[in-house]
Structure formats: C-alpha cells, structure tokens
XYZ file of C-alpha atoms in Angstrom:
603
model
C 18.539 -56.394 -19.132
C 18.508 -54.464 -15.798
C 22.045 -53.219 -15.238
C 22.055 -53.492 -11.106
C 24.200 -51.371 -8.980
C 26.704 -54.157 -8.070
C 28.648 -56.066 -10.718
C 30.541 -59.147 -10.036
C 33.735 -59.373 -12.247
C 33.468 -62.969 -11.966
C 32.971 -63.644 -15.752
C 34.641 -62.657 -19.057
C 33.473 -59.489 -20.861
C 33.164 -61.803 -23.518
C 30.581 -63.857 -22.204
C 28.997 -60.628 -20.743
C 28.428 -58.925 -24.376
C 27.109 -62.078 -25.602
C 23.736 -61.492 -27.877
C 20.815 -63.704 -27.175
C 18.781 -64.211 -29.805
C 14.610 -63.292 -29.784
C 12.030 -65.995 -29.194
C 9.009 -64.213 -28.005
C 6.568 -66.890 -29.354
C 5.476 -69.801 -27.375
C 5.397 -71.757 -30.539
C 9.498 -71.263 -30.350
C 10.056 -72.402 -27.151
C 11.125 -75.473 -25.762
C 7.591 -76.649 -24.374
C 8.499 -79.326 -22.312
C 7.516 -82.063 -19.203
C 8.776 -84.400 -17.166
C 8.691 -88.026 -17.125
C 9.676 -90.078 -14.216
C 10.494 -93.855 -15.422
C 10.298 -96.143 -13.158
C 9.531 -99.834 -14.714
C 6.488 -98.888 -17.318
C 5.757 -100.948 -20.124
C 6.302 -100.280 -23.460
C 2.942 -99.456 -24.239
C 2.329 -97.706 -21.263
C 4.903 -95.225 -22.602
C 4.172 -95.109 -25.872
C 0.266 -93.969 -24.443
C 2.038 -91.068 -22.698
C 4.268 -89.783 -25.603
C 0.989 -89.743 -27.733
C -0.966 -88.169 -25.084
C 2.476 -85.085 -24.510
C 2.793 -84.918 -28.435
C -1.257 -83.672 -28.796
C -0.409 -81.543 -25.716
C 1.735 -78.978 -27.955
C 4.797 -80.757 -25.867
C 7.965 -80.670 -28.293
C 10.573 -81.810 -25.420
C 10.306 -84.803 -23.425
C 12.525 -84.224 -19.853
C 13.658 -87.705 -18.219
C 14.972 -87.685 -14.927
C 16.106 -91.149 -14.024
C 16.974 -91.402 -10.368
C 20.029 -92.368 -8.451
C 20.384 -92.531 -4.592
C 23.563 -91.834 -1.975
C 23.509 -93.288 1.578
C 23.608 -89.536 3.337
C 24.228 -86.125 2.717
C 27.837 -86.646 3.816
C 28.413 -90.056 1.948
C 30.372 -90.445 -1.274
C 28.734 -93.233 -2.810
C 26.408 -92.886 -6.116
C 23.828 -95.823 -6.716
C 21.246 -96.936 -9.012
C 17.861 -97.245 -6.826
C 15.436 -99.826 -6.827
C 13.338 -97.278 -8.875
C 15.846 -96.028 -11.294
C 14.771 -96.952 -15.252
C 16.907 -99.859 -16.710
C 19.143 -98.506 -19.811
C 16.839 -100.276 -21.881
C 13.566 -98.302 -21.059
C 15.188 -95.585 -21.154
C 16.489 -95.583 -24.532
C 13.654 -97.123 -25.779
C 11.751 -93.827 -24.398
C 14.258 -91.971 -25.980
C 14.348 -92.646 -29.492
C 10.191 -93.199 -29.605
C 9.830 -89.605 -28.441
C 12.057 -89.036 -31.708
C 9.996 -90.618 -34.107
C 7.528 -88.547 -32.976
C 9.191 -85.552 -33.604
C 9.712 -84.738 -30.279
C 13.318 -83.678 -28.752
C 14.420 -84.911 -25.584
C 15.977 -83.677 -22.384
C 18.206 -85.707 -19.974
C 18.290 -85.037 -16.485
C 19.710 -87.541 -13.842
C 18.903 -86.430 -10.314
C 20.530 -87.679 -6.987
C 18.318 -88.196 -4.088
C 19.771 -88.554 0.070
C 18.760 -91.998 1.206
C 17.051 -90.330 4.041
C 14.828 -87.887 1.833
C 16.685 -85.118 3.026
C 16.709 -82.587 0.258
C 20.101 -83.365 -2.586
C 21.068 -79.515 -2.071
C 22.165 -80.692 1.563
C 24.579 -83.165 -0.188
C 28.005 -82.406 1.440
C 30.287 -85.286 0.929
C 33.081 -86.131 3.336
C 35.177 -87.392 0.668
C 34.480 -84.846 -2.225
C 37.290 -86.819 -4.378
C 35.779 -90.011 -4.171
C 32.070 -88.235 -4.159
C 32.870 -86.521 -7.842
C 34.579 -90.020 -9.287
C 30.779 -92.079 -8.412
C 29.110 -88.882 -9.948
C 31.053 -88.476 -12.679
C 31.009 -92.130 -13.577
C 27.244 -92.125 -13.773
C 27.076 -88.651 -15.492
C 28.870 -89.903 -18.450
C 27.568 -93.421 -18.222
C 24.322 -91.371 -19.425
C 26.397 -89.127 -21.788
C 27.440 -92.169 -23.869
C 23.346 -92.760 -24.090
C 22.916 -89.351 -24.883
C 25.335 -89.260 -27.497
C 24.387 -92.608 -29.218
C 21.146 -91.965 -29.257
C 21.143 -88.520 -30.286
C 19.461 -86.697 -26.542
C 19.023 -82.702 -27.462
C 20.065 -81.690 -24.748
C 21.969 -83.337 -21.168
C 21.930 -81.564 -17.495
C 24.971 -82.487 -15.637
C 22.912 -82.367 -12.263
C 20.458 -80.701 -10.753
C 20.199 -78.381 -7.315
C 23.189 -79.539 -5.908
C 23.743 -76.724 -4.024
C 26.090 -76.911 -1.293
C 28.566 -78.552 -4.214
C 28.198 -76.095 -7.197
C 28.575 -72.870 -4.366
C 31.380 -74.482 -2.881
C 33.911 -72.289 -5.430
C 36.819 -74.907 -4.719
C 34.832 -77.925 -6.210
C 34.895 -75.179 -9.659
C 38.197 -77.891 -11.078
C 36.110 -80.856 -10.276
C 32.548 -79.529 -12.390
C 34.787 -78.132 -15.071
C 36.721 -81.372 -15.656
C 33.237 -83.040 -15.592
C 31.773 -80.792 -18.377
C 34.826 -81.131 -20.594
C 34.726 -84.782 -19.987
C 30.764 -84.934 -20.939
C 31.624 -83.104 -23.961
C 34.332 -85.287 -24.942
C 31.524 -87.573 -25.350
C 28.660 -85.930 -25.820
C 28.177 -82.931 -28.959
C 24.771 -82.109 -28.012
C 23.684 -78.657 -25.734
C 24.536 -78.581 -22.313
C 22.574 -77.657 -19.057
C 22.452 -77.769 -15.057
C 19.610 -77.135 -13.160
C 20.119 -74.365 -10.767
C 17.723 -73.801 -7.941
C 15.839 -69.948 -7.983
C 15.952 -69.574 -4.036
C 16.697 -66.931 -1.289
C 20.045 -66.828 0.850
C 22.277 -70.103 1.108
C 20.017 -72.021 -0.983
C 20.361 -70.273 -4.203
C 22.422 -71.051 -7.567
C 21.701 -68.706 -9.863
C 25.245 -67.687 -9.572
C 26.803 -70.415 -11.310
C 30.186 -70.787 -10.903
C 30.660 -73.167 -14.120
C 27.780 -71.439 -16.159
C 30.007 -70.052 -19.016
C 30.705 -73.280 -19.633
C 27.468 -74.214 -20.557
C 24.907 -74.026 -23.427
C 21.475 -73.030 -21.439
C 21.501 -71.601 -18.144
C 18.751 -73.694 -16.790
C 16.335 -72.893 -13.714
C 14.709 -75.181 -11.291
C 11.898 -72.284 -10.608
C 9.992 -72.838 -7.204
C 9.525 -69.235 -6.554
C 6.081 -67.827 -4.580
C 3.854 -65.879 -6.717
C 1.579 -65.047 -4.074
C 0.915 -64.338 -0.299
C -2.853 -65.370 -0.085
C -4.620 -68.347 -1.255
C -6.934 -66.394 -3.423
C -4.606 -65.102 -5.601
C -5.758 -62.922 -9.289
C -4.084 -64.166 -11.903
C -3.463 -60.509 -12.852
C -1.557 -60.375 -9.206
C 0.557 -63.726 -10.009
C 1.564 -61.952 -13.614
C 2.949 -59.114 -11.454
C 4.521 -61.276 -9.247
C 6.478 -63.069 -12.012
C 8.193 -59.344 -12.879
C 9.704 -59.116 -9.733
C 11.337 -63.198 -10.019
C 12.015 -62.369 -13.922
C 14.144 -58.864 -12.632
C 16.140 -61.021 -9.530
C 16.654 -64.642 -11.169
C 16.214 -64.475 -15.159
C 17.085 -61.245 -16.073
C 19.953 -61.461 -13.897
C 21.313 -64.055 -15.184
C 21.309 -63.422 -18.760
C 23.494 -59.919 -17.265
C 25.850 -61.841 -15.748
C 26.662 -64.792 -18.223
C 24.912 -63.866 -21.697
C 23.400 -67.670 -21.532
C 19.710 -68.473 -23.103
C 17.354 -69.209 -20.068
C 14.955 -71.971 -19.550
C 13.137 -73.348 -16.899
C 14.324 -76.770 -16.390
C 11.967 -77.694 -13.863
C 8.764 -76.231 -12.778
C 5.331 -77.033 -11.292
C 2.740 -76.348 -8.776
C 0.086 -78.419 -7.009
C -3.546 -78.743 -7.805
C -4.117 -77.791 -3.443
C -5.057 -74.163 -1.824
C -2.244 -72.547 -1.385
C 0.375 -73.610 -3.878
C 1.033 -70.391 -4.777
C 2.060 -69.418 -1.717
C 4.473 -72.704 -1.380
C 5.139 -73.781 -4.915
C 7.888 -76.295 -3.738
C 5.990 -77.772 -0.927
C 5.419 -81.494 -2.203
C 4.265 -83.122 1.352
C 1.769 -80.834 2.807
C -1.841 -82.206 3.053
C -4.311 -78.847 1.644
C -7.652 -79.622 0.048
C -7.419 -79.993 -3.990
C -7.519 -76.485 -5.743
C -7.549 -77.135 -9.817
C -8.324 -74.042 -10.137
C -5.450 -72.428 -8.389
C -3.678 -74.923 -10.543
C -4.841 -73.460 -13.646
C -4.792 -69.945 -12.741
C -1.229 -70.373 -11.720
C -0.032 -72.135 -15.559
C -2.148 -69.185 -17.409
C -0.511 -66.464 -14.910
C 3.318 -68.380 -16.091
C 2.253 -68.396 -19.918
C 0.595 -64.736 -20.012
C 3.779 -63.150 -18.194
C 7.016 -65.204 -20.042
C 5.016 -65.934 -23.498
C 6.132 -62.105 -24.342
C 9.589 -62.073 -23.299
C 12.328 -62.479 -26.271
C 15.127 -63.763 -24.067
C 12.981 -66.542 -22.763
C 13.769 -69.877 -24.400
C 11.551 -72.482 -22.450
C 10.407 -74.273 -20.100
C 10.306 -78.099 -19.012
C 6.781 -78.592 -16.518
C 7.226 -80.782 -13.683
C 5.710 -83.428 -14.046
C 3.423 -85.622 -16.194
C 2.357 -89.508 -15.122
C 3.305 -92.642 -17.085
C -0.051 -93.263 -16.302
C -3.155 -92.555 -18.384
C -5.599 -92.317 -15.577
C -3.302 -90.334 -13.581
C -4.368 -86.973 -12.014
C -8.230 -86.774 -11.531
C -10.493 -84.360 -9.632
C -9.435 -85.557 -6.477
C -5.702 -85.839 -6.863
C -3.267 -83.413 -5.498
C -0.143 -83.922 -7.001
C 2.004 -81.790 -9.654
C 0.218 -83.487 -12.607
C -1.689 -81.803 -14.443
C -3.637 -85.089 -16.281
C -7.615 -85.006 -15.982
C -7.108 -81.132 -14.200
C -8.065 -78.111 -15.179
C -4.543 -76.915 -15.993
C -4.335 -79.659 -18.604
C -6.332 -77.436 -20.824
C -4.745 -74.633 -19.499
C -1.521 -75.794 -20.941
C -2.847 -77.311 -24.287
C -4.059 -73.936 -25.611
C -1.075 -72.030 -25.007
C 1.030 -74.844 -26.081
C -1.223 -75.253 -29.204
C -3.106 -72.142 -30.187
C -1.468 -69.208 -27.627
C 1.077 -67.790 -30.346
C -1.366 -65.624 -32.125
C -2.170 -63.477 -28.153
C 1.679 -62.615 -28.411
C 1.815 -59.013 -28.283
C 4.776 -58.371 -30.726
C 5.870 -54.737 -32.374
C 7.183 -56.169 -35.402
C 3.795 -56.625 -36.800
C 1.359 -53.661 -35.610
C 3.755 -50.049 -34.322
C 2.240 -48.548 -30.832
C 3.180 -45.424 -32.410
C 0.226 -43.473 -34.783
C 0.698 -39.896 -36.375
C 4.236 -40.110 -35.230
C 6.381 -37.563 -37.312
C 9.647 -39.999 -36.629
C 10.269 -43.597 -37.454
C 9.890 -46.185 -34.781
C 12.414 -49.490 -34.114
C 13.393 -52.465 -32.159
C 15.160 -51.788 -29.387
C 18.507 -53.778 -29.255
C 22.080 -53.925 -28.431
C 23.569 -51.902 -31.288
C 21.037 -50.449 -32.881
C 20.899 -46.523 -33.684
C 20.196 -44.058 -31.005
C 18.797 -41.366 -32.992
C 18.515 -41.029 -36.947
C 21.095 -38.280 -37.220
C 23.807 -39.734 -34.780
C 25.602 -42.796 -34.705
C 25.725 -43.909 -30.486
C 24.402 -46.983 -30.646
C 22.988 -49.127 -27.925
C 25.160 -51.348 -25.866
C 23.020 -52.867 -23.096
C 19.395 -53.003 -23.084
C 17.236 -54.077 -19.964
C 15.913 -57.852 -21.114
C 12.414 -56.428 -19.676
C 12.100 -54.422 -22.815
C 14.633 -56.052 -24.992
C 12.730 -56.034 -28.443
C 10.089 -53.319 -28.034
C 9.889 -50.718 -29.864
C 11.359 -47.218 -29.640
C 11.123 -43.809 -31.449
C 14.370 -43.124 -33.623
C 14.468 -39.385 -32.394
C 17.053 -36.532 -33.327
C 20.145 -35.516 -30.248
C 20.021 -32.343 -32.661
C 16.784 -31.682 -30.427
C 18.137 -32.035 -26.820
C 17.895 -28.475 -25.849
C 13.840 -27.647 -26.864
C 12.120 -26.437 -24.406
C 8.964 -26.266 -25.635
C 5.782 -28.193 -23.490
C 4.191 -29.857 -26.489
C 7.711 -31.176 -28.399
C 6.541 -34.518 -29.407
C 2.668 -35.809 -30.260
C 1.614 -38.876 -31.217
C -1.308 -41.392 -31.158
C -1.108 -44.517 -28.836
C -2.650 -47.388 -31.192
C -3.731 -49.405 -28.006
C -3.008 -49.236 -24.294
C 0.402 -49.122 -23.191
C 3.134 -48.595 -21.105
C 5.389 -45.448 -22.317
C 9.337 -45.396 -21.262
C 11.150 -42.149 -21.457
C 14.626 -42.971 -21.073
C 16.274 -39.712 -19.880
C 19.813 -38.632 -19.550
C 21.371 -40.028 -16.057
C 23.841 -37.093 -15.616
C 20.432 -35.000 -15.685
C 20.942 -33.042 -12.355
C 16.925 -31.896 -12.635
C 13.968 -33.227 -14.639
C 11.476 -31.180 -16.723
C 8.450 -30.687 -14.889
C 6.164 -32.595 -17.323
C 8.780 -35.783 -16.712
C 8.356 -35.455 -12.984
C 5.318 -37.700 -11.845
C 6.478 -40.565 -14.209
C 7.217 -43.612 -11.848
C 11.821 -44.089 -12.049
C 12.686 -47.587 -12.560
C 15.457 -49.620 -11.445
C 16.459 -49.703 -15.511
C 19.301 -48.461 -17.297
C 20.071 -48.272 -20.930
C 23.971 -47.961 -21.636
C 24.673 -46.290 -25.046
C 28.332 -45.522 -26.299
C 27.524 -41.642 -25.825
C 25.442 -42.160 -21.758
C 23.165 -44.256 -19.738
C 19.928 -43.191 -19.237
C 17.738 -43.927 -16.161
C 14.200 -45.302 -17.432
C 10.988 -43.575 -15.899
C 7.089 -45.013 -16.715
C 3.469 -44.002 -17.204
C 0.890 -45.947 -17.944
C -1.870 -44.513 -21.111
C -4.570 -45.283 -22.681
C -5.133 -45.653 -26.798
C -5.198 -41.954 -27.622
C -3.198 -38.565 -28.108
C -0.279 -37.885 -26.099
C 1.775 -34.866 -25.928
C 5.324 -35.145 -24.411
C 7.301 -31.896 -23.514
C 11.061 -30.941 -24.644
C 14.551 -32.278 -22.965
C 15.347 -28.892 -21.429
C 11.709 -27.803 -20.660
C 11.968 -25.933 -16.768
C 13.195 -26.513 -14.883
C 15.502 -29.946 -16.871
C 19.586 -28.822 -16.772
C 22.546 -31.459 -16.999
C 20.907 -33.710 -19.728
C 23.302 -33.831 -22.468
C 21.800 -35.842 -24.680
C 18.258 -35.890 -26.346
C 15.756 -38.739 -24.279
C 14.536 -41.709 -26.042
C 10.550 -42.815 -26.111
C 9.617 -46.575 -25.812
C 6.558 -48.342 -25.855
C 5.501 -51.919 -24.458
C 1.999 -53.628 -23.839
C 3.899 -56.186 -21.606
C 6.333 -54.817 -19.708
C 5.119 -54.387 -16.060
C 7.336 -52.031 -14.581
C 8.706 -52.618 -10.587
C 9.166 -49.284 -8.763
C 12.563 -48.425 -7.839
C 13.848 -49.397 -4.654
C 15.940 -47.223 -2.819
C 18.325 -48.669 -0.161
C 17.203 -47.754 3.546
C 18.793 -45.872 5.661
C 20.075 -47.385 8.672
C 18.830 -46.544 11.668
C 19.962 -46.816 15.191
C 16.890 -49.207 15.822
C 17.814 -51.480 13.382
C 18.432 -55.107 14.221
C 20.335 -58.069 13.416
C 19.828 -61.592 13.394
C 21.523 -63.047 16.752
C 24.608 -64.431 16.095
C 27.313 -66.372 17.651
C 29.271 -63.729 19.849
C 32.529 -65.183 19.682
C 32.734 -64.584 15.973
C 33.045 -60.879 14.137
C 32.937 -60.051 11.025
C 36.049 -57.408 10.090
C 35.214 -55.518 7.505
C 38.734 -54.081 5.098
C 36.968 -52.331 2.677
C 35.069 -50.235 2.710
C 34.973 -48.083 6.043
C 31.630 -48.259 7.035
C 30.024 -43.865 6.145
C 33.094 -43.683 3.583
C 32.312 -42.298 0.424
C 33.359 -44.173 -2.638
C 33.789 -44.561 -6.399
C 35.196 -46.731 -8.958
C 35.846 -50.316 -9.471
C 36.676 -51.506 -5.835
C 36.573 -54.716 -3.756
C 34.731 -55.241 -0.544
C 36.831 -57.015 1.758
C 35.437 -59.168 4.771
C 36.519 -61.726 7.159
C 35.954 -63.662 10.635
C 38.545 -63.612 12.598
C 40.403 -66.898 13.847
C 38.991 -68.748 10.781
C 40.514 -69.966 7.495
C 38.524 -68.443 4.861
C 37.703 -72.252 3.870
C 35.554 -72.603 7.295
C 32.680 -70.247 6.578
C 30.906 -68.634 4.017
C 30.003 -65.081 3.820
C 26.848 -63.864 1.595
C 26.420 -60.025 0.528
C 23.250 -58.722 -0.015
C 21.649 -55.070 -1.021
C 18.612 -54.318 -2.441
C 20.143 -53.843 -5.783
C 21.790 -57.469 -5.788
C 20.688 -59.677 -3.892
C 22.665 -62.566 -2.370
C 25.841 -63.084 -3.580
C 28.617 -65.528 -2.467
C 32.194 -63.737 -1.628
C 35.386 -65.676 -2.731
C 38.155 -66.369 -1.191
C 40.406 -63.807 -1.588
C 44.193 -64.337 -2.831
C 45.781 -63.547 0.540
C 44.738 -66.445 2.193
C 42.826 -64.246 4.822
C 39.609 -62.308 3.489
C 36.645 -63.083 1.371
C 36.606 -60.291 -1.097
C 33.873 -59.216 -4.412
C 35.038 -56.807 -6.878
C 32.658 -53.956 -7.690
C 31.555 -51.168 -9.605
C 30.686 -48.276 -7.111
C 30.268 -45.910 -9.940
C 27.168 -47.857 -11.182
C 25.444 -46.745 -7.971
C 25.010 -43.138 -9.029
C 22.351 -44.085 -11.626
C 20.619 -44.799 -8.097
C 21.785 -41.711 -5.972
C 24.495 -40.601 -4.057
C 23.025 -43.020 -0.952
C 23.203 -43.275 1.411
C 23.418 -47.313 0.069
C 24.187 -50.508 2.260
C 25.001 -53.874 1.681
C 24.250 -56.585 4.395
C 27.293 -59.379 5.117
C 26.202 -62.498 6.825
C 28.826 -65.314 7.649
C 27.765 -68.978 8.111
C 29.998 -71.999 8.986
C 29.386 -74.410 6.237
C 26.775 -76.405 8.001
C 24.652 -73.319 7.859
C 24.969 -71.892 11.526
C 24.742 -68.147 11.272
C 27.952 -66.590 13.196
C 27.941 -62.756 12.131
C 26.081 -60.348 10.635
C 27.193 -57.065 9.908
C 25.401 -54.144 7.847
C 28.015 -51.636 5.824
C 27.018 -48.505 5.058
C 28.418 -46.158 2.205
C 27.737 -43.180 -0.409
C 28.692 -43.132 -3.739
C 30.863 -39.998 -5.360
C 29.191 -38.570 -8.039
C-alpha cells in the first residue's frame, strides 16, 4: 500500500498492521447489484433473481428506502415506496435458495430530493433515536433471516464527519451487533473536499470498509478504455489504497454505476442530466472497471448500481444505470462468468526466465533477501502479491554495469526498489520514472522507481555502480503486468502569484504549528484555528498533494483544530520545499479562510 507523506494517528497500530487477505480473481469477489423494491410481485422477483443468478451475480444488494421531512429535520419515515417487511424477506431468503448471498442497505432520502449527505439535523438526539430505531428494525430481519452482510447507512456525510456524533454511530454499531452476527458495512462516499468519507471515523469498527464510488474516469466523451484503466490507478492510489493504509479493512464497492448517455464518464454520479444514449460508453466504462480491479489482491468486490425488477427494463433507447437489454449486460456477464482465466497472476507462470536467484510473492513479512532475515513490513497494495527476486544484501556494494541478467517471459513493468537513504543513484538507475511508493522493511524503506520492457533480455547494473553512495542495503527487483505506475508528484513551490479562493475577511486562520518556512522533523501536530470561533462552529480541511483532504479535530484545549503527523515520512519525498493547504468552512459550507503553510523537512 502507498505509504503517503502524512499519517493520521487517528487509528490503533493494531488495526494499521492488520493483514488483508489475497483475492485477485473475479470469481472470489463479491459480484454484486442492486435491487430497488418497491411493490413487485412475487414472480416478478423471482424473474429477476433468475435473470442476476445466470449473470455470474453471487450478492443480491437491497436498498429499501426511507424518507425525512428536510435536511435539518429529525424525523425517519417509511415512504410510500419503501418495500413492506414481507417482500422484503421474501426477496431475501429466495435469493438464498439460489445460492446467492445478500446485502442490506437502507438508504435515507430528504423529502425535497436534496442529496442525504446534506442531512444536518437540528435535533441530532432525537435524529439518531428515529435512525437507530429503523436500523435495527432491519437488523432483527437481517439476523432472522440470515442477511450476509448489513450497511448501517449510506453517504451520510455531514453526520459521519461530524467527529462529535463518533458516541452516537458507535453505540449504533454495538447495538446492531447485539442483534445482528453477520459482517458489517457503511457506505462511504469517494468524493473531493467536504463531501468525502473515506476517512471514517467509526471504520475500525467495522467488517468491510465499503465505497459508494462515483469517481470521473475521464475528461472527454470519447474516452479509450485503455485511458479509463489509467484513470482508475490514480482513484485506486487516493480512495482504496488509502484506506486499506489507514484502517487495515477489506474494500468493496458498495455502490457503483454509470449511465448508458455521452458523457458518463465524465459525470458518473449525474442521474438527471438529459445526454443522448451511449451503450457503448456504458460498456467500455464496466470492461475499463473489471480490466483495472480484476488484478488487484486487496480488492474484495463490488455491488453495481442498479438492476430493474423489471424484465423488459433497459432497452436501446433507455438511459438509465441499468444495464438490462445494453451492451454492458454482456459486458458484465463474461467477466462475471468466464473473466477469471485473463487474471494475470505470478503464482502460476514467474516473469522472471534465466534468473540465477529465486523469485517470490511480495508480502508483509516475507524475506528480503535469501541470506538475511529483514523482512517486509508494509508493502504498497498496488503491488501487494507480485512477484520479486529474493536477492543477496551480501551484494550491495558491486559495482559492476551488467550485475544482474535475466529474461522477461512477457511484457512488463520492472520495480527496482532502491535504498531511500541513497544520497545518489547509479547512473543506469537514473532515467527510471520515481514513484510515490515506499516499501518499509525492518532494516530501511526503499523509494520504488519504474521502466516499462518488453519480453526479452535485460541487464541491470550493481547497487554502488557510479556514481550510487549512501545505499546501505542491496535493492530489490519486482515485476508486474498490471501495475500502472502514477509519476511522483512533487509539492509546488509557492509562489508570490499564487492565489486563494476569496474568503470571508473577517475570519483568519492562525496557524500554531508549524511556522510557515520552518524546517521540521518528527512526529508533530499541525495546529490551526479561526479566531473568535469555538472550534465546534467551523470545520477546517488539510490538504497536500501527498494526502489529500483530511478533516482536523478538535483539539483538547478547547481552542485549535490540530492533526498529528509524521514529518519524517516526507524525506522519502525530499527535503521540500512541501505545503499543505488549510481551508475553514462554517458548517453550512461557506468558505471563511484559506491559508497555504509552507515547510521543509530535516533530513
């Protein structure tokens, strides 16, 4: 898993060292879709669970729906349109006796149609006793009739990044599993800036961290599949992979779907626009999703929004999510069905040919080198699984240009994970592209560089070969066919043109720690606050390009916002200089300050 710059102490090392199992065939997953029961017949459901079991599907996601009065009210009510306990259950355990598991997932809608992550009760109290009465209303259905696997809500942002509601979702989860022994989930919205919930407050709590994945994959309408599977490295490196750093949870998509109209790549979540019907970009944009995750070992599913309780749903002319009568319906059935056997795997067939050393799988505590004993103690989830050359450290001063040979089977990418207290790189190392990876060992970490080859001979020089000095220990060779690697970004440096969003004048951000040009090290908190306001009247979000957004808590004094950090980290990146962005809102979302800190790192 990418080990970024900034680290938020916010969860246990326990949960952080956590081992996720592989699952790198689709066949594994959870291979799910969404039902939305209204008031169908019998029949008419047992047509669609027929028509989802020759799909490949093996989970069945039902999302009955339930309705407040505004975003600000505290009331939770069955709508006119939520499923009666009886349909619902009777979907339930019919699924099962077709060997299909199920997934529960109630959603709460605003009256108005406003979108639920705008749901900001008045009277949180009284909001979390209606929500928690129908939450375990459906856990006593869940558990009775034996549900898989139960979300306790679903992009509720404002109240899961709210960090005091944290007692309120805890005592709901331990009051669901009071109730309910199956696998727990929530459904966290993938999004930029105020609207994102990938950092769960309550997610150690949990059995799945699950995703509600409406990310772009695109900035045209004619999008390459090719240039939608690159696209998906970039989400996997700031949502997925990130998460499984920060809480060690298994990762599915709970929710997920595009359009069958020009241009849902470009707005994946945009349900009311009026484009003219695309299956194709439909079907190019489910075979870009299954060529890019169907690969990755720390992926565990994904749950397609949505499929019709209605056998002539979908059609050549319809626009909607559904894929029935499309394109992408066939598009899902062969990877669902027949896709396992395209899974590029190094268990079965080595990348390495004529190699003189024996080859691995690269994981958390395997072996180093054959005649050492550091082991590996984080690997990047990107290449989690592939395999590796089990060197010798007895080698880490040749200097020879020709050290190691070997034949590439097929075309790959080749990793050379060198020494990160290396203060200069062997020439033959230096037109490799650096990544934003770092592998952590119990002897160093070493920064990840690329190359792309094709099947054939290649020759790779010695650690120390001119002009290399400071690498202490031997580097390590890796090989993928899937891994598409992202360039490094390095923070900017700020310049005296550089603008800021206007903001409300009367309100400053004061920044504690640190000085804006200091130079820094260690594990240290950045410190932040508006003056004049409670720390309970606004929120302030800290971004870099190593992080991304991240919410600051309310500090113990009563005064600042403050998130704990390890400046150290940053060295893997360069002394800096580095920055991080603060930007305070009041909790309706008005921006008041915006203030850019800028620091270096001591190495």
């Amino acid at each position: 898993m990418i080990k970024l710059a900034l680290k938020i102490f916010l969860i246990a090392s326990l949960v952080l060292s956590t081992q996720i199992p592989s699952f790198a065939a689709i066949s594994d997953w959870q291979r799910g879709f969404t039902i939305r029961l209204i008031d169908q017949s019998f029949s008419e459901v047992d047509a669609t669970l027929n028509d989802l079991k020759a799909l490949g599907v093996n989970y069945v996601t039902i999302t009955p729906g339930w309705i407040t009065d505004s975003r600000t009210s505290s009331n939770v009510d069955r709508k006119d349109r939520t499923p009666t306990d009886q349909l619902l259950i009777y979907t339930i355990d019919k699924a099962h006796s077709l060997g299909m598991h199920v997934m529960l997932k109630p959603h709460l809608d605003i009256k108005s149609g406003l979108w639920r992550a705008n749901l900001n009760p008045a009277n949180l109290n009284k909001f979390f006793q209606n929500y928690s009465k129908m939450i375990l209303h459906y856990a006593n259905i869940c558990q009775q009739h034996d549900v898989e696997l139960f979300s306790i809500g679903a992009e509720l942002v404002l109240l899961t990044q709210n960090t005091s509601n944290l007692p309120k979702w805890n005592s709901l989860i331990d009051n669901v599993r009071a109730i309910y022994k199956g696998k727990l989930t929530y459904s966290a919205n993938a999004d930029v800036g105020g609207y994102n919930e990938t950092r769960l407050p309550f997610a150690n709590k949990l059995d799945y961290f699950g995703i509600s994945m409406y990310r772009p994959v695109s900035n045209t309408n004619e999008p390459t599949v090719e240039s939608m599977i690159k696209a998906w490295a970039g989400i996997d490196k700031t949502y997925v992979s990130q998460v499984i750093q920060d809480y060690g949870k298994p990762v599915i998509f709970t929710e997920i779907g595009y359009r069958s109209v020009d241009g849902a790549s470009v707005r994946p979540w945009d349900y009311s626009s009026t484009p003219t019907v695309d299956q194709q970009e439909q079907a190019d944009l489910y075979k870009a999703f299954f060529e890019y995750w169907k690969g990755k070992q720390y992926f565990y599913g994904v749950h397609f929004w949505d499929w019709s309780v209605e056998p002539n749903a979908g059609g050549p002319t319809d626009k909607s999510f559904n894929i029935q009568n499309k394109l992408a319906e066939e598009t899902a059935r062969y990877y669902f069905n027949s896709a396992d056997s395209t899974v590029d795997t190094t268990a079965n067939t080595s990348l390495f040919k004529n190699l003189a050393f024996a080859t691995d799988s690269l994981e958390k505590s395997k072996l180093v080198y054959s005649d050492r004993t550091y082991v590996f103690t984080d690997v990047p989830a990107e290449i989690y699984g592939a395999e590796y050359v089990l060197g010798l450290n007895s080698d880490k001063s040749v200097t020879i240009q020709n050290y190691l040979t070997f034949d590439a089977s097929q075309d790959l990418t080749l990793m050379v994970a060198y020494d990160a207290r290396a203060t200069s790189l062997p020439d033959w190392l230096k037109n490799w592209n650096l990544t934003n990876l770092l592998i952590k060992t119990n002897d160093t970490n070493f920064k990840v560089y690329t190359k792309e080859y094709p099947a054939g001979q290649i020759i790779l020089g010695g650690n120390k070969a001119a002009p290399a000095s400071g690498a202490g220990s031997n580097y390590i060779v890796i090989a993928s066919t899937t891994y598409i690697a992202p360039p490094i970004v390095t923070a900017p440096i700020p310049t005296n043109d550089q603008t800021l969003p206007i903001t409300d004048a009367q309100y400053q951000i004061t920044v504690s720690n640190p000085q804006d040009g200091a130079e820094i090290s260690g594990e240290k908190k950045i410190k932040a606050r508006i003056e004049n306001l409670s720390p309970d009247e606004y929120d302030i979000i800290l971004s870099s390009n190593f992080t991304g957004n991240i919410l600051m808590e309310n500090g113990t004094d009563g005064l600042y916002k403050q998130v704990k950090m390890d400046f150290d980290s940053w060295g893997a990146y360069g002394r800096g200089p580095h920055q991080v962005t603060l930007t305070a809102k009041d909790k309706q979302g008005k921006l008041l300050d915006s203030k850019i800190v800028t620091f270096e790192v001591k190495l």
